[in-house]
mmCIF file with all atom_site columns, C-alpha atoms in Angstrom:
data_model
loop_
_atom_site.group_PDB
_atom_site.id
_atom_site.type_symbol
_atom_site.label_atom_id
_atom_site.label_alt_id
_atom_site.label_comp_id
_atom_site.label_asym_id
_atom_site.label_entity_id
_atom_site.label_seq_id
_atom_site.pdbx_PDB_ins_code
_atom_site.Cartn_x
_atom_site.Cartn_y
_atom_site.Cartn_z
_atom_site.occupancy
_atom_site.B_iso_or_equiv
_atom_site.pdbx_formal_charge
_atom_site.auth_seq_id
_atom_site.auth_comp_id
_atom_site.auth_asym_id
_atom_site.auth_atom_id
_atom_site.pdbx_PDB_model_num
ATOM 1   C CA . ASP A 1 1   ? -14.611 1.163   21.467 1.00 58.00 ? 207 ASP A CA 1
ATOM 2   C CA . ALA A 1 2   ? -13.711 4.825   21.599 1.00 66.00 ? 208 ALA A CA 1
ATOM 3   C CA . GLY A 1 3   ? -14.568 6.688   18.429 1.00 92.00 ? 209 GLY A CA 1
ATOM 4   C CA . ILE A 1 4   ? -11.187 6.825   16.799 1.00 96.00 ? 210 ILE A CA 1
ATOM 5   C CA . THR A 1 5   ? -10.419 5.815   13.245 1.00 96.00 ? 211 THR A CA 1
ATOM 6   C CA . GLN A 1 6   ? -7.233  5.858   11.238 1.00 97.00 ? 212 GLN A CA 1
ATOM 7   C CA . SER A 1 7   ? -6.920  6.046   7.477  1.00 96.00 ? 213 SER A CA 1
ATOM 8   C CA . PRO A 1 8   ? -5.613  4.467   5.441  1.00 97.00 ? 214 PRO A CA 1
ATOM 9   C CA . ARG A 1 9   ? -5.233  1.133   7.209  1.00 96.00 ? 215 ARG A CA 1
ATOM 10  C CA . HIS A 1 10  ? -2.531  -0.047  4.832  1.00 97.00 ? 216 HIS A CA 1
ATOM 11  C CA . LYS A 1 11  ? -0.286  1.859   2.467  1.00 97.00 ? 217 LYS A CA 1
ATOM 12  C CA . VAL A 1 12  ? 2.685   1.054   0.279  1.00 97.00 ? 218 VAL A CA 1
ATOM 13  C CA . THR A 1 13  ? 4.645   4.022   -0.994 1.00 96.00 ? 219 THR A CA 1
ATOM 14  C CA . GLU A 1 14  ? 7.916   4.710   -2.719 1.00 97.00 ? 220 GLU A CA 1
ATOM 15  C CA . THR A 1 15  ? 10.984  6.250   -1.146 1.00 97.00 ? 221 THR A CA 1
ATOM 16  C CA . GLY A 1 16  ? 10.984  10.017  -1.453 1.00 97.00 ? 222 GLY A CA 1
ATOM 17  C CA . THR A 1 17  ? 7.240   10.489  -1.784 1.00 96.00 ? 223 THR A CA 1
ATOM 18  C CA . PRO A 1 18  ? 5.163   12.436  0.741  1.00 96.00 ? 224 PRO A CA 1
ATOM 19  C CA . VAL A 1 19  ? 2.616   10.506  2.787  1.00 97.00 ? 225 VAL A CA 1
ATOM 20  C CA . THR A 1 20  ? -0.166  11.716  5.046  1.00 98.00 ? 226 THR A CA 1
ATOM 21  C CA . LEU A 1 21  ? -1.918  9.572   7.632  1.00 98.00 ? 227 LEU A CA 1
ATOM 22  C CA . ARG A 1 22  ? -5.172  10.691  9.166  1.00 98.00 ? 228 ARG A CA 1
ATOM 23  C CA . CYS A 1 23  ? -6.563  10.189  12.659 1.00 98.00 ? 229 CYS A CA 1
ATOM 24  C CA . HIS A 1 24  ? -10.187 11.104  13.254 1.00 98.00 ? 230 HIS A CA 1
ATOM 25  C CA . GLN A 1 25  ? -11.988 11.106  16.620 1.00 97.00 ? 231 GLN A CA 1
ATOM 26  C CA . THR A 1 26  ? -15.581 11.601  17.619 1.00 96.00 ? 232 THR A CA 1
ATOM 27  C CA . GLU A 1 27  ? -14.929 11.857  21.381 1.00 94.00 ? 233 GLU A CA 1
ATOM 28  C CA . ASN A 1 28  ? -13.994 15.551  21.488 1.00 94.00 ? 234 ASN A CA 1
ATOM 29  C CA . HIS A 1 29  ? -10.852 14.647  23.483 1.00 94.00 ? 235 HIS A CA 1
ATOM 30  C CA . ARG A 1 30  ? -8.265  17.373  23.859 1.00 93.00 ? 236 ARG A CA 1
ATOM 31  C CA . TYR A 1 31  ? -5.119  15.289  23.486 1.00 94.00 ? 237 TYR A CA 1
ATOM 32  C CA . MET A 1 32  ? -4.066  13.347  20.401 1.00 96.00 ? 238 MET A CA 1
ATOM 33  C CA . TYR A 1 33  ? -0.880  11.386  19.793 1.00 96.00 ? 239 TYR A CA 1
ATOM 34  C CA . TRP A 1 34  ? 0.982   9.613   17.033 1.00 98.00 ? 240 TRP A CA 1
ATOM 35  C CA . TYR A 1 35  ? 3.147   6.601   17.883 1.00 97.00 ? 241 TYR A CA 1
ATOM 36  C CA . ARG A 1 36  ? 5.108   4.192   15.773 1.00 97.00 ? 242 ARG A CA 1
ATOM 37  C CA . GLN A 1 37  ? 5.418   0.537   16.715 1.00 95.00 ? 243 GLN A CA 1
ATOM 38  C CA . ASP A 1 38  ? 8.504   -1.424  15.728 1.00 94.00 ? 244 ASP A CA 1
ATOM 39  C CA . PRO A 1 39  ? 9.715   -4.868  16.830 1.00 89.00 ? 245 PRO A CA 1
ATOM 40  C CA . GLY A 1 40  ? 12.227  -4.533  19.610 1.00 88.00 ? 246 GLY A CA 1
ATOM 41  C CA . HIS A 1 41  ? 11.331  -0.888  20.220 1.00 91.00 ? 247 HIS A CA 1
ATOM 42  C CA . GLY A 1 42  ? 7.764   -1.015  21.476 1.00 91.00 ? 248 GLY A CA 1
ATOM 43  C CA . LEU A 1 43  ? 5.795   2.153   20.854 1.00 94.00 ? 249 LEU A CA 1
ATOM 44  C CA . ARG A 1 44  ? 7.569   5.460   20.511 1.00 96.00 ? 250 ARG A CA 1
ATOM 45  C CA . LEU A 1 45  ? 5.946   8.872   20.506 1.00 96.00 ? 251 LEU A CA 1
ATOM 46  C CA . ILE A 1 46  ? 6.343   10.860  17.300 1.00 97.00 ? 252 ILE A CA 1
ATOM 47  C CA . HIS A 1 47  ? 4.275   13.999  17.937 1.00 97.00 ? 253 HIS A CA 1
ATOM 48  C CA . TYR A 1 48  ? 1.350   14.958  20.091 1.00 96.00 ? 254 TYR A CA 1
ATOM 49  C CA . SER A 1 49  ? -1.261  17.677  20.282 1.00 96.00 ? 255 SER A CA 1
ATOM 50  C CA . TYR A 1 50  ? -2.842  19.333  23.292 1.00 92.00 ? 256 TYR A CA 1
ATOM 51  C CA . GLY A 1 51  ? -5.351  21.391  21.375 1.00 92.00 ? 257 GLY A CA 1
ATOM 52  C CA . VAL A 1 52  ? -6.202  22.861  18.002 1.00 94.00 ? 258 VAL A CA 1
ATOM 53  C CA . LYS A 1 53  ? -2.999  24.189  16.420 1.00 92.00 ? 259 LYS A CA 1
ATOM 54  C CA . ASP A 1 54  ? -1.032  23.192  19.544 1.00 94.00 ? 260 ASP A CA 1
ATOM 55  C CA . THR A 1 55  ? 1.472   20.435  18.880 1.00 95.00 ? 261 THR A CA 1
ATOM 56  C CA . ASP A 1 56  ? 4.815   19.298  20.208 1.00 95.00 ? 262 ASP A CA 1
ATOM 57  C CA . LYS A 1 57  ? 7.561   16.861  19.325 1.00 95.00 ? 263 LYS A CA 1
ATOM 58  C CA . GLY A 1 58  ? 7.960   13.425  20.791 1.00 94.00 ? 264 GLY A CA 1
ATOM 59  C CA . GLU A 1 59  ? 10.898  11.073  21.025 1.00 92.00 ? 265 GLU A CA 1
ATOM 60  C CA . VAL A 1 60  ? 11.231  10.263  17.301 1.00 96.00 ? 266 VAL A CA 1
ATOM 61  C CA . SER A 1 61  ? 9.958   13.339  15.452 1.00 96.00 ? 267 SER A CA 1
ATOM 62  C CA . ASP A 1 62  ? 12.659  13.708  12.783 1.00 96.00 ? 268 ASP A CA 1
ATOM 63  C CA . GLY A 1 63  ? 11.198  13.324  9.300  1.00 96.00 ? 269 GLY A CA 1
ATOM 64  C CA . TYR A 1 64  ? 7.617   13.804  10.496 1.00 97.00 ? 270 TYR A CA 1
ATOM 65  C CA . SER A 1 65  ? 5.294   16.780  10.779 1.00 97.00 ? 271 SER A CA 1
ATOM 66  C CA . VAL A 1 66  ? 1.765   17.066  12.143 1.00 97.00 ? 272 VAL A CA 1
ATOM 67  C CA . SER A 1 67  ? -1.186  19.368  11.902 1.00 97.00 ? 273 SER A CA 1
ATOM 68  C CA . ARG A 1 68  ? -4.358  19.788  13.884 1.00 97.00 ? 274 ARG A CA 1
ATOM 69  C CA . SER A 1 69  ? -6.692  22.358  12.376 1.00 96.00 ? 275 SER A CA 1
ATOM 70  C CA . LYS A 1 70  ? -9.773  21.051  14.182 1.00 96.00 ? 276 LYS A CA 1
ATOM 71  C CA . THR A 1 71  ? -10.386 19.050  17.327 1.00 96.00 ? 277 THR A CA 1
ATOM 72  C CA . GLU A 1 72  ? -11.357 15.845  15.599 1.00 97.00 ? 278 GLU A CA 1
ATOM 73  C CA . ASP A 1 73  ? -8.492  15.454  13.118 1.00 97.00 ? 279 ASP A CA 1
ATOM 74  C CA . PHE A 1 74  ? -4.756  14.947  13.648 1.00 98.00 ? 280 PHE A CA 1
ATOM 75  C CA . LEU A 1 75  ? -2.670  14.458  10.533 1.00 98.00 ? 281 LEU A CA 1
ATOM 76  C CA . LEU A 1 76  ? 0.787   12.924  10.379 1.00 98.00 ? 282 LEU A CA 1
ATOM 77  C CA . THR A 1 77  ? 2.899   13.736  7.332  1.00 98.00 ? 283 THR A CA 1
ATOM 78  C CA . LEU A 1 78  ? 6.081   12.081  6.190  1.00 97.00 ? 284 LEU A CA 1
ATOM 79  C CA . GLU A 1 79  ? 7.608   14.797  4.035  1.00 93.00 ? 285 GLU A CA 1
ATOM 80  C CA . SER A 1 80  ? 9.819   12.416  2.052  1.00 96.00 ? 286 SER A CA 1
ATOM 81  C CA . ALA A 1 81  ? 9.323   8.808   3.037  1.00 97.00 ? 287 ALA A CA 1
ATOM 82  C CA . THR A 1 82  ? 12.340  6.617   3.760  1.00 97.00 ? 288 THR A CA 1
ATOM 83  C CA . SER A 1 83  ? 12.610  2.875   4.293  1.00 97.00 ? 289 SER A CA 1
ATOM 84  C CA . SER A 1 84  ? 13.340  3.474   7.987  1.00 96.00 ? 290 SER A CA 1
ATOM 85  C CA . GLN A 1 85  ? 9.815   4.838   8.296  1.00 98.00 ? 291 GLN A CA 1
ATOM 86  C CA . THR A 1 86  ? 8.304   1.485   7.410  1.00 98.00 ? 292 THR A CA 1
ATOM 87  C CA . SER A 1 87  ? 6.303   0.783   10.550 1.00 97.00 ? 293 SER A CA 1
ATOM 88  C CA . VAL A 1 88  ? 2.886   0.454   12.110 1.00 96.00 ? 294 VAL A CA 1
ATOM 89  C CA . TYR A 1 89  ? 1.537   3.841   13.133 1.00 98.00 ? 295 TYR A CA 1
ATOM 90  C CA . PHE A 1 90  ? -0.942  4.230   15.956 1.00 97.00 ? 296 PHE A CA 1
ATOM 91  C CA . CYS A 1 91  ? -2.989  7.257   16.824 1.00 97.00 ? 297 CYS A CA 1
ATOM 92  C CA . ALA A 1 92  ? -4.261  7.702   20.366 1.00 96.00 ? 298 ALA A CA 1
ATOM 93  C CA . ILE A 1 93  ? -6.589  10.135  22.106 1.00 95.00 ? 299 ILE A CA 1
ATOM 94  C CA . SER A 1 94  ? -7.134  11.078  25.722 1.00 92.00 ? 300 SER A CA 1
ATOM 95  C CA . ALA A 1 95  ? -8.923  13.571  27.875 1.00 88.00 ? 301 ALA A CA 1
ATOM 96  C CA . GLU A 1 96  ? -7.200  15.128  30.895 1.00 80.00 ? 302 GLU A CA 1
ATOM 97  C CA . GLY A 1 97  ? -6.318  12.491  33.447 1.00 74.00 ? 303 GLY A CA 1
ATOM 98  C CA . THR A 1 98  ? -7.956  9.634   31.559 1.00 79.00 ? 304 THR A CA 1
ATOM 99  C CA . GLU A 1 99  ? -6.628  6.574   29.834 1.00 84.00 ? 305 GLU A CA 1
ATOM 100 C CA . ALA A 1 100 ? -5.461  6.771   26.237 1.00 91.00 ? 306 ALA A CA 1
ATOM 101 C CA . PHE A 1 101 ? -7.567  5.071   23.561 1.00 93.00 ? 307 PHE A CA 1
ATOM 102 C CA . PHE A 1 102 ? -5.810  3.762   20.504 1.00 95.00 ? 308 PHE A CA 1
ATOM 103 C CA . GLY A 1 103 ? -6.796  3.469   16.884 1.00 96.00 ? 309 GLY A CA 1
ATOM 104 C CA . GLN A 1 104 ? -6.444  0.259   14.903 1.00 95.00 ? 310 GLN A CA 1
ATOM 105 C CA . GLY A 1 105 ? -3.164  1.268   13.351 1.00 95.00 ? 311 GLY A CA 1
ATOM 106 C CA . THR A 1 106 ? -1.853  2.020   9.871  1.00 96.00 ? 312 THR A CA 1
ATOM 107 C CA . ARG A 1 107 ? 0.660   -0.344  8.345  1.00 96.00 ? 313 ARG A CA 1
ATOM 108 C CA . LEU A 1 108 ? 3.016   1.701   6.166  1.00 98.00 ? 314 LEU A CA 1
ATOM 109 C CA . THR A 1 109 ? 5.574   0.124   3.878  1.00 98.00 ? 315 THR A CA 1
ATOM 110 C CA . VAL A 1 110 ? 8.140   2.308   2.127  1.00 97.00 ? 316 VAL A CA 1
ATOM 111 C CA . VAL A 1 111 ? 9.799   0.559   -0.819 1.00 96.00 ? 317 VAL A CA 1
ATOM 112 C CA . ALA B 2 1   ? 13.838  11.767  31.064 1.00 79.00 ? 276 ALA B CA 1
ATOM 113 C CA . GLN B 2 2   ? 11.589  8.865   31.902 1.00 86.00 ? 277 GLN B CA 1
ATOM 114 C CA . ARG B 2 3   ? 12.291  5.280   30.934 1.00 92.00 ? 278 ARG B CA 1
ATOM 115 C CA . VAL B 2 4   ? 10.364  2.014   31.163 1.00 96.00 ? 279 VAL B CA 1
ATOM 116 C CA . THR B 2 5   ? 12.158  -1.321  31.126 1.00 97.00 ? 280 THR B CA 1
ATOM 117 C CA . GLN B 2 6   ? 10.584  -4.682  30.427 1.00 97.00 ? 281 GLN B CA 1
ATOM 118 C CA . PRO B 2 7   ? 13.422  -7.178  30.720 1.00 96.00 ? 282 PRO B CA 1
ATOM 119 C CA . GLU B 2 8   ? 11.693  -10.122 29.035 1.00 95.00 ? 283 GLU B CA 1
ATOM 120 C CA . LYS B 2 9   ? 10.951  -10.028 25.313 1.00 95.00 ? 284 LYS B CA 1
ATOM 121 C CA . LEU B 2 10  ? 9.174   -13.362 25.442 1.00 97.00 ? 285 LEU B CA 1
ATOM 122 C CA . LEU B 2 11  ? 7.622   -15.270 28.313 1.00 97.00 ? 286 LEU B CA 1
ATOM 123 C CA . SER B 2 12  ? 6.177   -18.743 27.876 1.00 97.00 ? 287 SER B CA 1
ATOM 124 C CA . VAL B 2 13  ? 4.108   -20.411 30.585 1.00 97.00 ? 288 VAL B CA 1
ATOM 125 C CA . PHE B 2 14  ? 1.823   -23.407 30.742 1.00 97.00 ? 289 PHE B CA 1
ATOM 126 C CA . LYS B 2 15  ? -1.907  -22.976 31.111 1.00 97.00 ? 290 LYS B CA 1
ATOM 127 C CA . GLY B 2 16  ? -2.802  -22.792 34.782 1.00 97.00 ? 291 GLY B CA 1
ATOM 128 C CA . ALA B 2 17  ? 0.669   -21.659 35.855 1.00 98.00 ? 292 ALA B CA 1
ATOM 129 C CA . PRO B 2 18  ? 1.272   -18.290 37.538 1.00 97.00 ? 293 PRO B CA 1
ATOM 130 C CA . VAL B 2 19  ? 2.395   -15.374 35.406 1.00 97.00 ? 294 VAL B CA 1
ATOM 131 C CA . GLU B 2 20  ? 4.566   -12.391 36.291 1.00 97.00 ? 295 GLU B CA 1
ATOM 132 C CA . LEU B 2 21  ? 5.519   -9.801  33.714 1.00 98.00 ? 296 LEU B CA 1
ATOM 133 C CA . LYS B 2 22  ? 8.207   -7.483  34.995 1.00 97.00 ? 297 LYS B CA 1
ATOM 134 C CA . CYS B 2 23  ? 8.295   -3.727  34.602 1.00 97.00 ? 298 CYS B CA 1
ATOM 135 C CA . ASN B 2 24  ? 10.743  -1.236  36.079 1.00 97.00 ? 299 ASN B CA 1
ATOM 136 C CA . TYR B 2 25  ? 10.713  2.490   35.531 1.00 95.00 ? 300 TYR B CA 1
ATOM 137 C CA . SER B 2 26  ? 12.927  5.477   36.083 1.00 93.00 ? 301 SER B CA 1
ATOM 138 C CA . TYR B 2 27  ? 11.486  8.912   36.622 1.00 88.00 ? 302 TYR B CA 1
ATOM 139 C CA . SER B 2 28  ? 12.265  11.511  39.233 1.00 80.00 ? 303 SER B CA 1
ATOM 140 C CA . GLY B 2 29  ? 8.694   12.671  39.782 1.00 81.00 ? 304 GLY B CA 1
ATOM 141 C CA . SER B 2 30  ? 5.446   10.856  40.611 1.00 84.00 ? 305 SER B CA 1
ATOM 142 C CA . PRO B 2 31  ? 4.409   9.085   37.429 1.00 88.00 ? 306 PRO B CA 1
ATOM 143 C CA . GLU B 2 32  ? 1.239   7.215   36.693 1.00 90.00 ? 307 GLU B CA 1
ATOM 144 C CA . LEU B 2 33  ? 1.800   3.600   35.628 1.00 92.00 ? 308 LEU B CA 1
ATOM 145 C CA . PHE B 2 34  ? -0.215  1.523   33.160 1.00 94.00 ? 309 PHE B CA 1
ATOM 146 C CA . TRP B 2 35  ? -0.323  -1.883  31.565 1.00 95.00 ? 310 TRP B CA 1
ATOM 147 C CA . TYR B 2 36  ? -1.627  -2.079  27.993 1.00 95.00 ? 311 TYR B CA 1
ATOM 148 C CA . VAL B 2 37  ? -2.347  -5.305  26.111 1.00 96.00 ? 312 VAL B CA 1
ATOM 149 C CA . GLN B 2 38  ? -2.381  -5.940  22.380 1.00 95.00 ? 313 GLN B CA 1
ATOM 150 C CA . TYR B 2 39  ? -3.989  -9.136  21.128 1.00 94.00 ? 314 TYR B CA 1
ATOM 151 C CA . SER B 2 40  ? -2.943  -10.391 17.723 1.00 90.00 ? 315 SER B CA 1
ATOM 152 C CA . ARG B 2 41  ? -3.403  -7.667  15.077 1.00 82.00 ? 316 ARG B CA 1
ATOM 153 C CA . GLN B 2 42  ? -5.707  -5.625  17.311 1.00 88.00 ? 317 GLN B CA 1
ATOM 154 C CA . ARG B 2 43  ? -5.434  -2.169  18.794 1.00 91.00 ? 318 ARG B CA 1
ATOM 155 C CA . LEU B 2 44  ? -3.805  -1.578  22.151 1.00 93.00 ? 319 LEU B CA 1
ATOM 156 C CA . GLN B 2 45  ? -6.217  -1.495  25.035 1.00 92.00 ? 320 GLN B CA 1
ATOM 157 C CA . LEU B 2 46  ? -5.783  -0.549  28.654 1.00 92.00 ? 321 LEU B CA 1
ATOM 158 C CA . LEU B 2 47  ? -5.464  -3.477  31.042 1.00 93.00 ? 322 LEU B CA 1
ATOM 159 C CA . LEU B 2 48  ? -4.619  -1.734  34.313 1.00 91.00 ? 323 LEU B CA 1
ATOM 160 C CA . ARG B 2 49  ? -3.693  1.648   35.729 1.00 88.00 ? 324 ARG B CA 1
ATOM 161 C CA . HIS B 2 50  ? -2.156  1.816   39.169 1.00 84.00 ? 325 HIS B CA 1
ATOM 162 C CA . ILE B 2 51  ? -4.442  4.488   40.579 1.00 78.00 ? 326 ILE B CA 1
ATOM 163 C CA . SER B 2 52  ? -7.578  2.436   39.966 1.00 76.00 ? 327 SER B CA 1
ATOM 164 C CA . ARG B 2 53  ? -6.315  -0.620  41.860 1.00 71.00 ? 328 ARG B CA 1
ATOM 165 C CA . GLU B 2 54  ? -8.683  -2.827  39.879 1.00 78.00 ? 329 GLU B CA 1
ATOM 166 C CA . SER B 2 55  ? -8.235  -6.440  38.855 1.00 78.00 ? 330 SER B CA 1
ATOM 167 C CA . ILE B 2 56  ? -8.967  -6.930  35.174 1.00 83.00 ? 331 ILE B CA 1
ATOM 168 C CA . LYS B 2 57  ? -9.225  -10.425 33.638 1.00 89.00 ? 332 LYS B CA 1
ATOM 169 C CA . GLY B 2 58  ? -7.572  -11.740 36.803 1.00 91.00 ? 333 GLY B CA 1
ATOM 170 C CA . PHE B 2 59  ? -4.488  -9.527  36.420 1.00 94.00 ? 334 PHE B CA 1
ATOM 171 C CA . THR B 2 60  ? -3.180  -7.304  39.190 1.00 93.00 ? 335 THR B CA 1
ATOM 172 C CA . ALA B 2 61  ? -0.234  -4.957  39.461 1.00 93.00 ? 336 ALA B CA 1
ATOM 173 C CA . ASP B 2 62  ? 1.210   -3.234  42.489 1.00 86.00 ? 337 ASP B CA 1
ATOM 174 C CA . LEU B 2 63  ? 3.256   -0.090  42.288 1.00 88.00 ? 338 LEU B CA 1
ATOM 175 C CA . ASN B 2 64  ? 6.426   -0.402  44.375 1.00 89.00 ? 339 ASN B CA 1
ATOM 176 C CA . LYS B 2 65  ? 7.925   3.069   44.576 1.00 87.00 ? 340 LYS B CA 1
ATOM 177 C CA . GLY B 2 66  ? 10.952  1.870   46.526 1.00 89.00 ? 341 GLY B CA 1
ATOM 178 C CA . GLU B 2 67  ? 11.932  -0.594  43.808 1.00 90.00 ? 342 GLU B CA 1
ATOM 179 C CA . THR B 2 68  ? 10.397  1.547   41.026 1.00 93.00 ? 343 THR B CA 1
ATOM 180 C CA . SER B 2 69  ? 8.543   -1.486  39.754 1.00 94.00 ? 344 SER B CA 1
ATOM 181 C CA . PHE B 2 70  ? 5.043   -2.221  38.500 1.00 95.00 ? 345 PHE B CA 1
ATOM 182 C CA . HIS B 2 71  ? 5.001   -5.952  37.845 1.00 96.00 ? 346 HIS B CA 1
ATOM 183 C CA . LEU B 2 72  ? 1.908   -7.573  36.326 1.00 96.00 ? 347 LEU B CA 1
ATOM 184 C CA . LYS B 2 73  ? 0.693   -10.801 37.900 1.00 95.00 ? 348 LYS B CA 1
ATOM 185 C CA . LYS B 2 74  ? -1.933  -13.442 37.368 1.00 96.00 ? 349 LYS B CA 1
ATOM 186 C CA . PRO B 2 75  ? -2.222  -16.590 39.484 1.00 96.00 ? 350 PRO B CA 1
ATOM 187 C CA . PHE B 2 76  ? -3.462  -18.933 36.732 1.00 97.00 ? 351 PHE B CA 1
ATOM 188 C CA . ALA B 2 77  ? -2.672  -18.251 33.080 1.00 97.00 ? 352 ALA B CA 1
ATOM 189 C CA . GLN B 2 78  ? -5.295  -18.893 30.399 1.00 97.00 ? 353 GLN B CA 1
ATOM 190 C CA . GLU B 2 79  ? -4.717  -19.492 26.694 1.00 96.00 ? 354 GLU B CA 1
ATOM 191 C CA . GLU B 2 80  ? -6.596  -16.287 25.860 1.00 96.00 ? 355 GLU B CA 1
ATOM 192 C CA . ASP B 2 81  ? -3.969  -14.330 27.812 1.00 97.00 ? 356 ASP B CA 1
ATOM 193 C CA . SER B 2 82  ? -1.493  -14.876 24.990 1.00 97.00 ? 357 SER B CA 1
ATOM 194 C CA . ALA B 2 83  ? -0.728  -11.367 23.741 1.00 97.00 ? 358 ALA B CA 1
ATOM 195 C CA . MET B 2 84  ? 1.788   -8.560  23.744 1.00 96.00 ? 359 MET B CA 1
ATOM 196 C CA . TYR B 2 85  ? 1.936   -6.629  27.010 1.00 97.00 ? 360 TYR B CA 1
ATOM 197 C CA . TYR B 2 86  ? 3.298   -3.117  27.354 1.00 97.00 ? 361 TYR B CA 1
ATOM 198 C CA . CYS B 2 87  ? 4.114   -1.287  30.532 1.00 97.00 ? 362 CYS B CA 1
ATOM 199 C CA . ALA B 2 88  ? 3.889   2.493   30.248 1.00 95.00 ? 363 ALA B CA 1
ATOM 200 C CA . LEU B 2 89  ? 4.011   5.663   32.290 1.00 93.00 ? 364 LEU B CA 1
ATOM 201 C CA . THR B 2 90  ? 2.887   9.241   32.085 1.00 91.00 ? 365 THR B CA 1
ATOM 202 C CA . PRO B 2 91  ? 4.806   11.927  33.978 1.00 86.00 ? 366 PRO B CA 1
ATOM 203 C CA . GLY B 2 92  ? 1.668   13.220  35.676 1.00 78.00 ? 367 GLY B CA 1
ATOM 204 C CA . ALA B 2 93  ? 1.306   16.841  36.763 1.00 72.00 ? 368 ALA B CA 1
ATOM 205 C CA . GLY B 2 94  ? -0.715  17.716  33.684 1.00 74.00 ? 369 GLY B CA 1
ATOM 206 C CA . SER B 2 95  ? 1.475   15.803  31.234 1.00 78.00 ? 370 SER B CA 1
ATOM 207 C CA . TYR B 2 96  ? -0.258  12.837  29.616 1.00 83.00 ? 371 TYR B CA 1
ATOM 208 C CA . GLN B 2 97  ? 1.948   11.451  26.874 1.00 88.00 ? 372 GLN B CA 1
ATOM 209 C CA . LEU B 2 98  ? 2.811   7.800   27.417 1.00 92.00 ? 373 LEU B CA 1
ATOM 210 C CA . THR B 2 99  ? 6.314   6.375   27.474 1.00 93.00 ? 374 THR B CA 1
ATOM 211 C CA . PHE B 2 100 ? 6.245   2.663   26.718 1.00 95.00 ? 375 PHE B CA 1
ATOM 212 C CA . GLY B 2 101 ? 8.515   -0.237  27.467 1.00 96.00 ? 376 GLY B CA 1
ATOM 213 C CA . LYS B 2 102 ? 9.538   -2.473  24.594 1.00 96.00 ? 377 LYS B CA 1
ATOM 214 C CA . GLY B 2 103 ? 6.906   -5.027  25.423 1.00 96.00 ? 378 GLY B CA 1
ATOM 215 C CA . THR B 2 104 ? 6.755   -8.654  26.523 1.00 97.00 ? 379 THR B CA 1
ATOM 216 C CA . LYS B 2 105 ? 5.112   -11.294 24.396 1.00 97.00 ? 380 LYS B CA 1
ATOM 217 C CA . LEU B 2 106 ? 3.265   -13.746 26.608 1.00 98.00 ? 381 LEU B CA 1
ATOM 218 C CA . SER B 2 107 ? 2.653   -17.185 25.184 1.00 98.00 ? 382 SER B CA 1
ATOM 219 C CA . VAL B 2 108 ? 0.424   -19.544 27.171 1.00 97.00 ? 383 VAL B CA 1
ATOM 220 C CA . ILE B 2 109 ? 1.033   -23.159 26.252 1.00 97.00 ? 384 ILE B CA 1
ATOM 221 C CA . PRO B 2 110 ? -2.056  -25.409 26.361 1.00 94.00 ? 385 PRO B CA 1
#
């Protein structure tokens, strides 16, 4: 397995609280991505990064922000969690022209 | 904008029967096509990419640019093939973010 870990693996939080999910890689890959997986929607891209401090929005970026201060870490922040953000979040990494490797996912429940 | 369509949410086949998971895409450029598989409560993993032309676990997929399709096939389904399958594309030309279809759940009946 590619060296990619997500933390936490499970989290329950209350509506309106901020939440940060972490993705850590040991592969030194340039590209990192955050997706959310929902039944009936498949995986949808939230944000991605193409280098340190270089990020861009994906398809469903509203309510989310990201930061990448070093190559190995990509953080996803929900500024004020809502119930619609209850989902499974996957981080992925890739080098140029290679396949994407996925983390094991974070199951987030907003109550 | 690119789009990936997987028309079947659920596909059930008997063990030993042929399998075909459909995937159609829309994109004006020359995308790269992939199939990813997710076994129960596991991470997504790459099954096939069209440029490699490999056969993995007995699965094959042919890119048909005329029909904009990338259907996944296997001649004889096995119980361990039961999983969620996602078709995806990247735009290519230096752009690597994946756009996924909604997925097809394959259930192989013993």
